[in-house]
Short mmCIF file of C-alpha atoms in Angstrom, two decimals:
data_model
loop_
_atom_site.label_atom_id
_atom_site.label_comp_id
_atom_site.label_asym_id
_atom_site.label_seq_id
_atom_site.Cartn_x
_atom_site.Cartn_y
_atom_site.Cartn_z
CA MET A 14 -22.39 -23.63 -27.92
CA VAL A 15 -21.75 -19.89 -27.89
CA VAL A 16 -25.35 -19.23 -26.87
CA GLU A 17 -25.08 -21.87 -24.18
CA ASN A 18 -21.89 -20.28 -22.84
CA ASN A 19 -23.54 -16.89 -22.79
CA ILE A 20 -26.37 -18.27 -20.69
CA ILE A 21 -23.90 -19.80 -18.24
CA ILE A 22 -21.92 -16.59 -18.03
CA GLU A 23 -25.09 -14.64 -17.31
CA ALA A 24 -25.94 -17.12 -14.57
CA LEU A 25 -22.46 -16.67 -13.12
CA TRP A 26 -22.93 -12.90 -12.90
CA VAL A 27 -26.17 -13.49 -11.01
CA LEU A 28 -24.32 -15.75 -8.56
CA LEU A 29 -21.55 -13.18 -8.09
CA GLU A 30 -24.20 -10.62 -7.22
CA GLN A 31 -24.88 -12.78 -4.15
CA VAL A 32 -21.31 -12.62 -2.84
CA PRO A 33 -21.12 -9.87 -0.21
CA ASP A 34 -18.11 -7.77 0.70
CA PRO A 35 -16.94 -9.27 4.02
CA GLU A 36 -16.26 -5.86 5.62
CA ILE A 37 -19.38 -4.08 4.32
CA PRO A 38 -21.86 -6.94 3.87
CA VAL A 39 -24.55 -4.61 2.54
CA LEU A 40 -22.53 -4.34 -0.68
CA SER A 41 -22.07 -7.15 -3.17
CA ILE A 42 -18.74 -7.52 -4.91
CA LEU A 43 -20.47 -6.31 -8.08
CA ASP A 44 -21.61 -3.13 -6.30
CA LEU A 45 -17.96 -2.56 -5.36
CA GLY A 46 -16.85 -2.91 -8.96
CA ILE A 47 -14.09 -5.40 -8.29
CA VAL A 48 -15.22 -8.15 -10.69
CA ARG A 49 -13.64 -7.26 -14.02
CA ASP A 50 -14.63 -10.22 -16.17
CA VAL A 51 -16.10 -13.72 -16.24
CA GLN A 52 -14.73 -16.17 -18.78
CA MET A 53 -15.22 -19.81 -19.70
CA HIS A 54 -12.40 -22.02 -20.93
CA GLY A 55 -14.11 -25.33 -21.68
CA GLU A 56 -15.19 -26.63 -18.28
CA GLN A 57 -13.16 -24.09 -16.40
CA ILE A 58 -14.64 -20.87 -15.09
CA GLU A 59 -12.30 -17.92 -14.70
CA ILE A 60 -13.32 -14.98 -12.55
CA ILE A 61 -11.10 -11.93 -12.92
CA ILE A 62 -11.05 -9.57 -9.97
CA THR A 63 -9.04 -6.51 -9.03
CA PRO A 64 -8.10 -5.51 -5.48
CA THR A 65 -9.46 -2.33 -3.91
CA TYR A 66 -6.37 -1.47 -1.84
CA SER A 67 -3.08 -3.37 -2.21
CA GLY A 68 -3.20 -4.55 1.39
CA CYS A 69 -6.94 -5.05 1.76
CA PRO A 70 -7.27 -8.23 3.88
CA ALA A 71 -10.80 -8.76 2.52
CA MET A 72 -9.43 -9.80 -0.88
CA ASP A 73 -8.40 -13.28 0.26
CA ALA A 74 -11.80 -13.77 1.88
CA ILE A 75 -13.54 -12.56 -1.28
CA SER A 76 -11.64 -15.06 -3.46
CA MET A 77 -12.64 -17.83 -1.09
CA ASP A 78 -16.28 -16.70 -1.00
CA ILE A 79 -16.49 -16.59 -4.80
CA ARG A 80 -15.06 -20.07 -5.02
CA LEU A 81 -17.48 -21.45 -2.44
CA LYS A 82 -20.48 -19.77 -4.04
CA LEU A 83 -19.66 -21.28 -7.43
CA ILE A 84 -18.88 -24.72 -6.03
CA GLU A 85 -22.21 -24.70 -4.16
CA ASN A 86 -23.85 -24.15 -7.52
CA GLY A 87 -22.07 -26.95 -9.30
CA PHE A 88 -19.11 -25.17 -10.83
CA LYS A 89 -16.18 -27.29 -9.71
CA ASP A 90 -13.31 -25.98 -11.80
CA VAL A 91 -12.98 -22.35 -10.74
CA LYS A 92 -9.94 -20.19 -11.30
CA ILE A 93 -9.73 -16.76 -9.70
CA THR A 94 -7.27 -14.35 -11.23
CA SER A 95 -6.35 -11.05 -9.66
CA ILE A 96 -5.23 -8.29 -12.00
CA LEU A 97 -3.86 -4.91 -10.94
CA SER A 98 -4.29 -2.91 -14.11
CA PRO A 99 -6.28 -0.80 -14.67
CA ALA A 100 -6.19 0.15 -10.99
CA TRP A 101 -9.51 -0.02 -9.15
CA THR A 102 -11.32 3.23 -8.56
CA THR A 103 -14.40 4.06 -6.50
CA ASP A 104 -15.87 5.41 -9.76
CA TRP A 105 -16.58 1.75 -10.59
CA MET A 106 -18.92 1.45 -7.64
CA THR A 107 -22.52 1.14 -8.87
CA GLN A 108 -25.11 3.84 -8.20
CA GLU A 109 -27.15 1.22 -6.40
CA GLY A 110 -24.12 0.41 -4.25
CA LYS A 111 -23.76 4.05 -3.27
CA ILE A 112 -27.39 4.21 -2.20
CA LYS A 113 -26.98 1.02 -0.14
CA LEU A 114 -23.88 2.47 1.54
CA LYS A 115 -25.68 5.65 2.57
CA LYS A 116 -28.57 3.65 4.03
CA TYR A 117 -26.04 1.56 5.94
CA GLY A 118 -24.62 4.75 7.51
CA ILE A 119 -21.48 5.14 5.41
CA ALA A 120 -21.11 8.25 3.25
CA PRO A 121 -20.53 7.03 -0.33
CA PRO A 122 -17.49 8.15 -2.34
CA LYS A 123 -17.82 11.10 -4.66
CA MET A 124 -16.78 10.78 -8.28
CA SER A 125 -13.06 11.46 -8.66
CA GLY A 126 -12.30 14.86 -10.06
CA ASN A 127 -14.79 16.81 -7.91
CA SER A 128 -13.69 15.21 -4.69
CA SER A 129 -11.17 17.05 -2.59
CA ASP A 130 -12.72 20.43 -1.78
CA SER A 131 -16.13 19.74 -0.30
CA SER A 132 -16.89 17.52 2.69
CA PRO A 133 -19.09 14.46 2.27
CA VAL A 134 -22.76 14.71 3.15
CA CYS A 135 -23.81 13.22 6.50
CA PRO A 136 -25.47 9.83 5.83
CA GLN A 137 -27.73 10.30 8.88
CA CYS A 138 -29.26 13.77 8.44
CA SER A 139 -27.99 14.70 4.94
CA SER A 140 -26.33 17.88 6.20
CA ALA A 141 -23.40 19.12 4.10
CA ASP A 142 -21.82 20.71 7.16
CA THR A 143 -19.38 17.97 8.19
CA LYS A 144 -15.77 17.87 9.35
CA LEU A 145 -12.86 15.47 8.96
CA LEU A 146 -11.83 13.75 12.20
CA SER A 147 -9.20 11.44 10.74
CA GLN A 148 -7.99 10.62 7.24
CA PHE A 149 -7.99 6.96 8.23
CA GLY A 150 -11.00 5.05 9.50
CA SER A 151 -11.99 1.54 10.46
CA THR A 152 -10.67 0.03 7.20
CA ALA A 153 -8.18 1.16 4.55
CA CYS A 154 -10.99 2.41 2.32
CA LYS A 155 -12.62 4.74 4.84
CA ALA A 156 -12.02 8.07 6.60
CA LEU A 157 -13.69 9.30 9.79
CA TYR A 158 -15.97 12.37 9.72
CA GLN A 159 -18.39 14.06 12.07
CA CYS A 160 -21.57 15.95 11.26
CA ASN A 161 -21.66 19.49 12.67
CA ASP A 162 -25.47 19.49 12.68
CA CYS A 163 -26.55 16.15 14.15
CA LYS A 164 -23.13 15.61 15.78
CA GLU A 165 -22.98 11.95 14.70
CA PRO A 166 -19.56 10.64 13.70
CA PHE A 167 -19.61 8.60 10.50
CA ASP A 168 -17.40 6.70 8.08
CA TYR A 169 -16.77 8.10 4.63
CA PHE A 170 -15.86 5.69 1.84
CA LYS A 171 -12.84 7.52 0.42
CA CYS A 172 -12.71 8.54 -3.17
CA HIS A 173 -9.91 6.42 -4.62
CA MET B 130 16.90 -11.48 -15.43
CA ASP B 131 18.84 -11.53 -12.14
CA GLN B 132 19.09 -7.78 -12.26
CA LEU B 133 15.35 -7.39 -12.72
CA ILE B 134 14.71 -9.77 -9.84
CA ASN B 135 17.13 -7.84 -7.62
CA TYR B 136 15.40 -4.60 -8.51
CA ILE B 137 11.97 -6.00 -7.63
CA LEU B 138 13.32 -7.42 -4.37
CA HIS B 139 14.80 -4.02 -3.53
CA LEU B 140 11.37 -2.40 -3.96
CA ALA B 141 9.67 -5.16 -1.97
CA ASP B 142 12.23 -5.22 0.85
CA SER B 143 12.06 -1.49 1.60
CA ASN B 144 8.32 -1.74 2.04
CA LEU B 145 8.49 -4.92 4.11
CA ILE B 146 11.10 -3.61 6.54
CA LEU B 147 9.27 -0.32 7.04
CA THR B 148 6.10 -2.35 7.57
CA GLN B 149 7.77 -4.34 10.32
CA ARG B 150 8.95 -1.13 11.99
CA ASN B 151 5.61 0.68 11.73
CA ALA B 152 3.67 -2.37 12.90
CA ALA B 153 5.30 -2.00 16.31
CA TRP B 154 3.09 1.07 16.81
CA CYS B 155 -0.04 -1.07 16.64
CA GLY B 156 -1.82 -0.50 19.96
CA HIS B 157 0.77 2.10 21.02
CA GLY B 158 -0.10 5.13 18.87
CA PRO B 159 -0.31 8.49 20.66
CA ILE B 160 -4.09 8.58 20.14
CA LEU B 161 -6.48 6.05 18.69
CA GLU B 162 -7.02 7.79 15.34
CA GLN B 163 -3.28 8.04 14.71
CA ASP B 164 -2.71 4.47 15.81
CA ILE B 165 -5.25 3.50 13.13
CA ALA B 166 -3.65 5.84 10.60
CA ILE B 167 -0.11 4.45 10.91
CA THR B 168 -1.36 0.87 10.84
CA ASN B 169 -3.55 1.56 7.79
CA ILE B 170 -0.57 3.03 5.99
CA THR B 171 1.38 -0.02 7.01
CA LEU B 172 -1.31 -2.28 5.61
CA ASP B 173 -0.95 -0.53 2.25
CA LEU B 174 2.83 -1.00 2.41
CA ILE B 175 2.62 -4.72 3.12
CA GLY B 176 0.08 -5.11 0.32
CA GLN B 177 2.39 -3.39 -2.11
CA SER B 178 5.34 -5.49 -1.00
CA ARG B 179 3.27 -8.66 -1.45
CA ASN B 180 2.61 -7.65 -5.06
CA PHE B 181 6.34 -7.16 -5.63
CA TYR B 182 7.33 -10.42 -3.88
CA GLN B 183 4.75 -12.45 -5.79
CA TYR B 184 6.10 -11.07 -9.04
CA ALA B 185 9.72 -11.72 -8.02
CA ALA B 186 8.85 -15.29 -6.98
CA LYS B 187 7.19 -15.92 -10.33
CA LEU B 188 10.25 -14.71 -12.24
CA ILE B 189 12.67 -16.66 -10.05
CA ASN B 190 10.67 -19.85 -10.46
CA GLU B 191 10.32 -19.43 -14.21
CA THR B 192 14.04 -18.94 -14.72
CA SER B 193 15.57 -21.23 -12.12
CA GLY B 194 12.99 -23.92 -11.44
CA LYS B 195 13.07 -23.07 -7.73
CA GLU B 196 9.90 -22.93 -5.69
CA GLU B 197 10.02 -19.53 -4.06
CA THR B 198 6.90 -17.85 -2.70
CA GLU B 199 6.20 -14.41 -1.30
CA ASP B 200 6.62 -15.99 2.14
CA SER B 201 9.92 -17.72 1.47
CA LEU B 202 11.34 -14.47 0.11
CA ALA B 203 10.27 -12.56 3.20
CA TYR B 204 11.03 -15.17 5.85
CA LEU B 205 13.99 -17.16 4.62
CA ARG B 206 16.51 -14.77 3.15
CA THR B 207 19.44 -13.55 5.19
CA GLU B 208 20.45 -10.04 6.13
CA ARG B 209 22.94 -9.68 3.27
CA GLU B 210 20.25 -10.70 0.77
CA PHE B 211 17.90 -7.90 1.82
CA LYS B 212 18.13 -4.87 -0.43
CA ASN B 213 15.97 -2.41 1.47
CA LEU B 214 16.89 1.23 1.91
CA LEU B 215 18.75 1.95 5.14
CA LEU B 216 16.09 4.55 5.93
CA ALA B 217 13.44 1.85 6.30
CA GLU B 218 15.33 -0.02 9.01
CA GLN B 219 16.00 2.98 11.25
CA GLU B 220 14.38 2.88 14.67
CA ASN B 221 10.88 4.12 15.43
CA GLY B 222 12.29 6.45 18.10
CA ASP B 223 9.56 8.80 19.23
CA TRP B 224 6.48 9.76 17.19
CA ALA B 225 8.46 12.55 15.49
CA GLN B 226 11.08 10.11 14.19
CA THR B 227 8.42 7.71 12.90
CA ILE B 228 6.65 10.60 11.17
CA ALA B 229 9.85 11.99 9.61
CA ARG B 230 10.85 8.53 8.36
CA GLN B 231 7.40 7.99 6.86
CA PHE B 232 7.40 11.44 5.29
CA PHE B 233 10.83 10.99 3.65
CA TYR B 234 9.91 7.53 2.41
CA SER B 235 6.36 8.29 1.22
CA LEU B 236 7.50 11.34 -0.70
CA TYR B 237 10.24 9.27 -2.35
CA GLN B 238 7.75 6.50 -3.14
CA TYR B 239 5.40 9.06 -4.64
CA PHE B 240 7.97 10.36 -7.15
CA LEU B 241 9.27 6.84 -7.79
CA TYR B 242 5.89 5.26 -8.55
CA GLU B 243 4.79 8.26 -10.58
CA LYS B 244 7.55 7.30 -13.02
CA LEU B 245 7.43 3.53 -12.51
CA GLN B 246 3.81 3.42 -13.70
CA HIS B 247 5.24 4.09 -17.17
CA SER B 248 7.84 1.32 -16.91
CA LYS B 249 8.34 -0.96 -19.92
CA ASP B 250 7.68 -3.83 -17.53
CA GLU B 251 3.90 -4.13 -17.48
CA GLN B 252 3.59 -5.76 -14.08
CA LEU B 253 5.81 -3.19 -12.36
CA ALA B 254 3.83 -0.44 -14.07
CA ALA B 255 0.56 -1.96 -12.83
CA ILE B 256 1.80 -2.31 -9.24
CA ALA B 257 3.10 1.27 -9.29
CA ALA B 258 -0.12 2.76 -10.70
CA LYS B 259 -2.13 0.94 -8.06
CA SER B 260 0.23 1.91 -5.21
CA LEU B 261 0.50 5.54 -6.24
CA LYS B 262 -3.07 6.27 -5.16
CA GLU B 263 -2.32 4.87 -1.72
CA VAL B 264 1.01 6.65 -1.39
CA THR B 265 -0.57 10.01 -2.25
CA TYR B 266 -2.63 9.64 0.87
CA HIS B 267 0.43 8.73 2.93
CA VAL B 268 2.22 11.87 1.77
CA ASN B 269 -0.74 14.03 2.78
CA TRP B 270 -0.94 12.50 6.21
CA SER B 271 2.78 12.51 7.03
CA SER B 272 3.38 16.02 5.66
CA GLU B 273 0.55 17.41 7.79
CA TRP B 274 2.20 15.84 10.81
CA MET B 275 5.58 17.34 9.84
CA ILE B 276 3.97 20.78 9.87
CA ARG B 277 2.06 20.16 13.07
CA LEU B 278 5.16 18.98 14.93
CA GLY B 279 7.60 21.50 13.45
CA ASP B 280 5.30 24.49 13.84
CA GLY B 281 3.92 23.22 17.15
CA THR B 282 5.37 23.55 20.64
CA THR B 283 9.01 24.05 21.60
CA GLU B 284 9.06 20.39 22.64
CA SER B 285 7.59 19.03 19.39
CA LYS B 286 9.86 21.22 17.28
CA GLU B 287 12.94 20.04 19.14
CA ARG B 288 11.90 16.41 18.75
CA LEU B 289 11.25 16.78 15.03
CA THR B 290 14.53 18.62 14.50
CA ASN B 291 16.38 15.80 16.27
CA ALA B 292 14.52 13.19 14.22
CA VAL B 293 15.40 14.90 10.95
CA ALA B 294 19.05 15.14 12.01
CA THR B 295 19.11 11.42 12.86
CA LEU B 296 17.47 10.28 9.62
CA TRP B 297 18.91 12.71 7.10
CA PRO B 298 22.16 10.75 6.47
CA TYR B 299 20.02 7.81 5.27
CA THR B 300 18.13 9.79 2.63
CA GLY B 301 20.96 10.16 0.10
CA GLU B 302 20.93 6.46 -0.74
CA MET B 303 17.46 6.73 -2.25
CA PHE B 304 18.90 8.67 -5.18
CA LEU B 305 22.01 6.58 -5.84
CA PRO B 306 21.25 3.64 -8.14
CA ALA B 307 22.75 0.22 -7.37
CA ASN B 308 24.33 -1.67 -10.27
CA TYR B 309 21.27 -3.83 -10.89
CA GLU B 310 19.18 -0.67 -10.83
CA SER B 311 21.37 1.09 -13.39
CA ALA B 312 21.08 -1.91 -15.69
CA MET B 313 17.31 -1.78 -15.45
CA ILE B 314 17.25 2.00 -15.92
CA ALA B 315 19.12 1.48 -19.20
CA GLU B 316 16.36 -0.87 -20.34
CA GLY B 317 13.57 1.52 -19.47
CA ILE B 318 12.29 -0.73 -16.70
CA ALA B 319 13.59 0.92 -13.53
CA VAL B 320 13.16 4.56 -12.60
CA ASP B 321 16.26 6.72 -12.78
CA VAL B 322 16.33 7.78 -9.14
CA ILE B 323 19.01 10.42 -9.78
CA GLU B 324 16.33 12.38 -11.62
CA LEU B 325 13.98 12.23 -8.64
CA LYS B 326 16.33 13.98 -6.26
CA ASN B 327 15.60 17.59 -7.23
CA ASP B 328 11.85 17.16 -7.05
CA TRP B 329 12.14 15.42 -3.73
CA ILE B 330 14.42 18.07 -2.20
CA LYS B 331 12.19 20.84 -3.52
CA LYS B 332 9.11 19.34 -1.95
CA VAL B 333 10.90 18.59 1.34
CA THR B 334 12.15 22.19 1.40
CA SER B 335 8.68 23.63 0.94
CA PHE B 336 7.21 21.45 3.69
CA PHE B 337 10.13 22.28 6.00
CA GLU B 338 9.49 25.98 5.42
CA GLU B 339 5.88 25.52 6.40
CA ALA B 340 6.97 23.48 9.40
CA THR B 341 9.49 26.23 10.26
CA ILE B 342 12.40 23.81 10.54
CA ALA B 343 15.76 24.02 8.81
CA LEU B 344 16.95 21.70 6.06
CA PRO B 345 20.11 19.88 7.27
CA GLU B 346 23.34 20.90 5.61
CA ASN B 347 24.28 18.45 2.90
CA GLY B 348 26.56 16.14 4.79
CA PHE B 349 27.90 12.62 4.60
CA MET B 350 25.38 10.10 3.34
CA GLN B 351 25.27 6.44 4.39
CA THR B 352 24.93 3.87 1.62
CA GLY B 353 24.91 0.09 1.27
CA GLY B 354 21.34 -1.02 1.91
CA LYS B 355 20.53 -1.58 -1.74
CA ASN B 356 23.50 -3.95 -1.95
CA GLY B 357 22.78 -5.81 1.26
CA VAL B 358 25.18 -3.93 3.53
CA HIS B 359 23.02 -2.75 6.39
CA THR B 360 23.17 -0.98 9.71
CA GLU B 361 23.23 -3.34 12.70
CA LYS B 362 19.51 -2.69 13.17
CA LEU B 363 18.34 -4.95 10.34
CA GLY B 364 19.58 -8.10 12.05
CA TYR B 365 17.35 -7.40 15.04
CA ILE B 366 14.38 -6.71 12.79
CA LEU B 367 14.86 -9.97 10.91
CA SER B 368 15.27 -12.00 14.06
CA ASP B 369 11.78 -10.84 15.09
CA LEU B 370 10.26 -11.03 11.63
CA GLN B 371 11.66 -14.45 10.75
CA TYR B 372 11.63 -16.05 14.17
CA LEU B 373 8.64 -18.32 13.63
CA GLN B 374 9.71 -19.76 10.27
CA ARG B 375 13.31 -20.19 11.47
CA THR B 376 12.28 -21.94 14.67
CA TYR B 377 9.37 -23.95 13.30
CA PRO B 378 10.13 -24.41 9.58
CA ASN B 379 7.04 -24.56 7.35
CA ALA B 380 4.69 -23.72 10.19
CA THR B 381 1.31 -22.58 8.89
CA TRP B 382 -1.72 -20.88 10.44
#
């Protein structure tokens, strides 16, 4: 039974890998680091997630998408629990996720601790000579920068 | 339990009312980037207040058997039941007044949540730890604007000075605990706001120096918001905020 459960839980993680972030569809919710745990209570599946920003409107959509993905795959009794502690940090974003972000044209977050002094690297031309245009960008998690070399403006996923 | 619920509602209400005020800037900011900035800050504030309301609703329902939700708490309570700070309900005025209000509030939130994250109440501690990261950003943004406006042109300095004079009498209330708050402070759940005052004043003073504007003389301070006694402005805010649910009860999207 335990072995069987482990197999199901592994399968669930694979399914969660296929749920994209609605705002940045190139990232899966696993890349973002918001799925904290997957548990089974008899027939019931519990997915434990944590919000990125308190007011992030994508969280409701993500809960719905997880539910739909699992229902599509035959898991009918799905409970999604949101926990706040420990608070989400961009340090939980996977390395693979950061590479995907850069390819998508968004500068990935730096690790917290060595963040504030240097500007992010331009995702287009990889120049380190960039400037802040606005601390707030197109979503709560991003800031707006411009590259001084290739002149392209770009989003930076803020270190959080 | 009532005192804990009142304390949580107080925290939630201040955020909600300031959210409603700030949201009026949506599409009207002085430039696009700043329009986005104030609305992003506002999104954080509403998210934080949702966390508080959901927690309050859970406690109310567990103890009284009522069926409150985050929505019923926001849309169906009356003016005298709202426990927000008077500062939050003050008018947007010009950009300087909105900035000064945000700066005073964000800085207060920063010191408050810094302590609240160590509350004996685990859920309040979790909400505070989460919110603190967001509020740190709000303090950076609003303090930069304080400096830019204060140390800017004659016009911007005059506007900021007027804004500070208008809002200052509503700042004292932040550091005077209401009865329910004192009860929760004694239990190690609420933050003792009296202890935050010095840090707050010190920080305000240093930013004011950089912004080359004077700190108002300590004058008369308005109180009452935490106990549901508000300026006349709250009624107007609620009539906008609650209009839909009052007119079409239980309407949904």
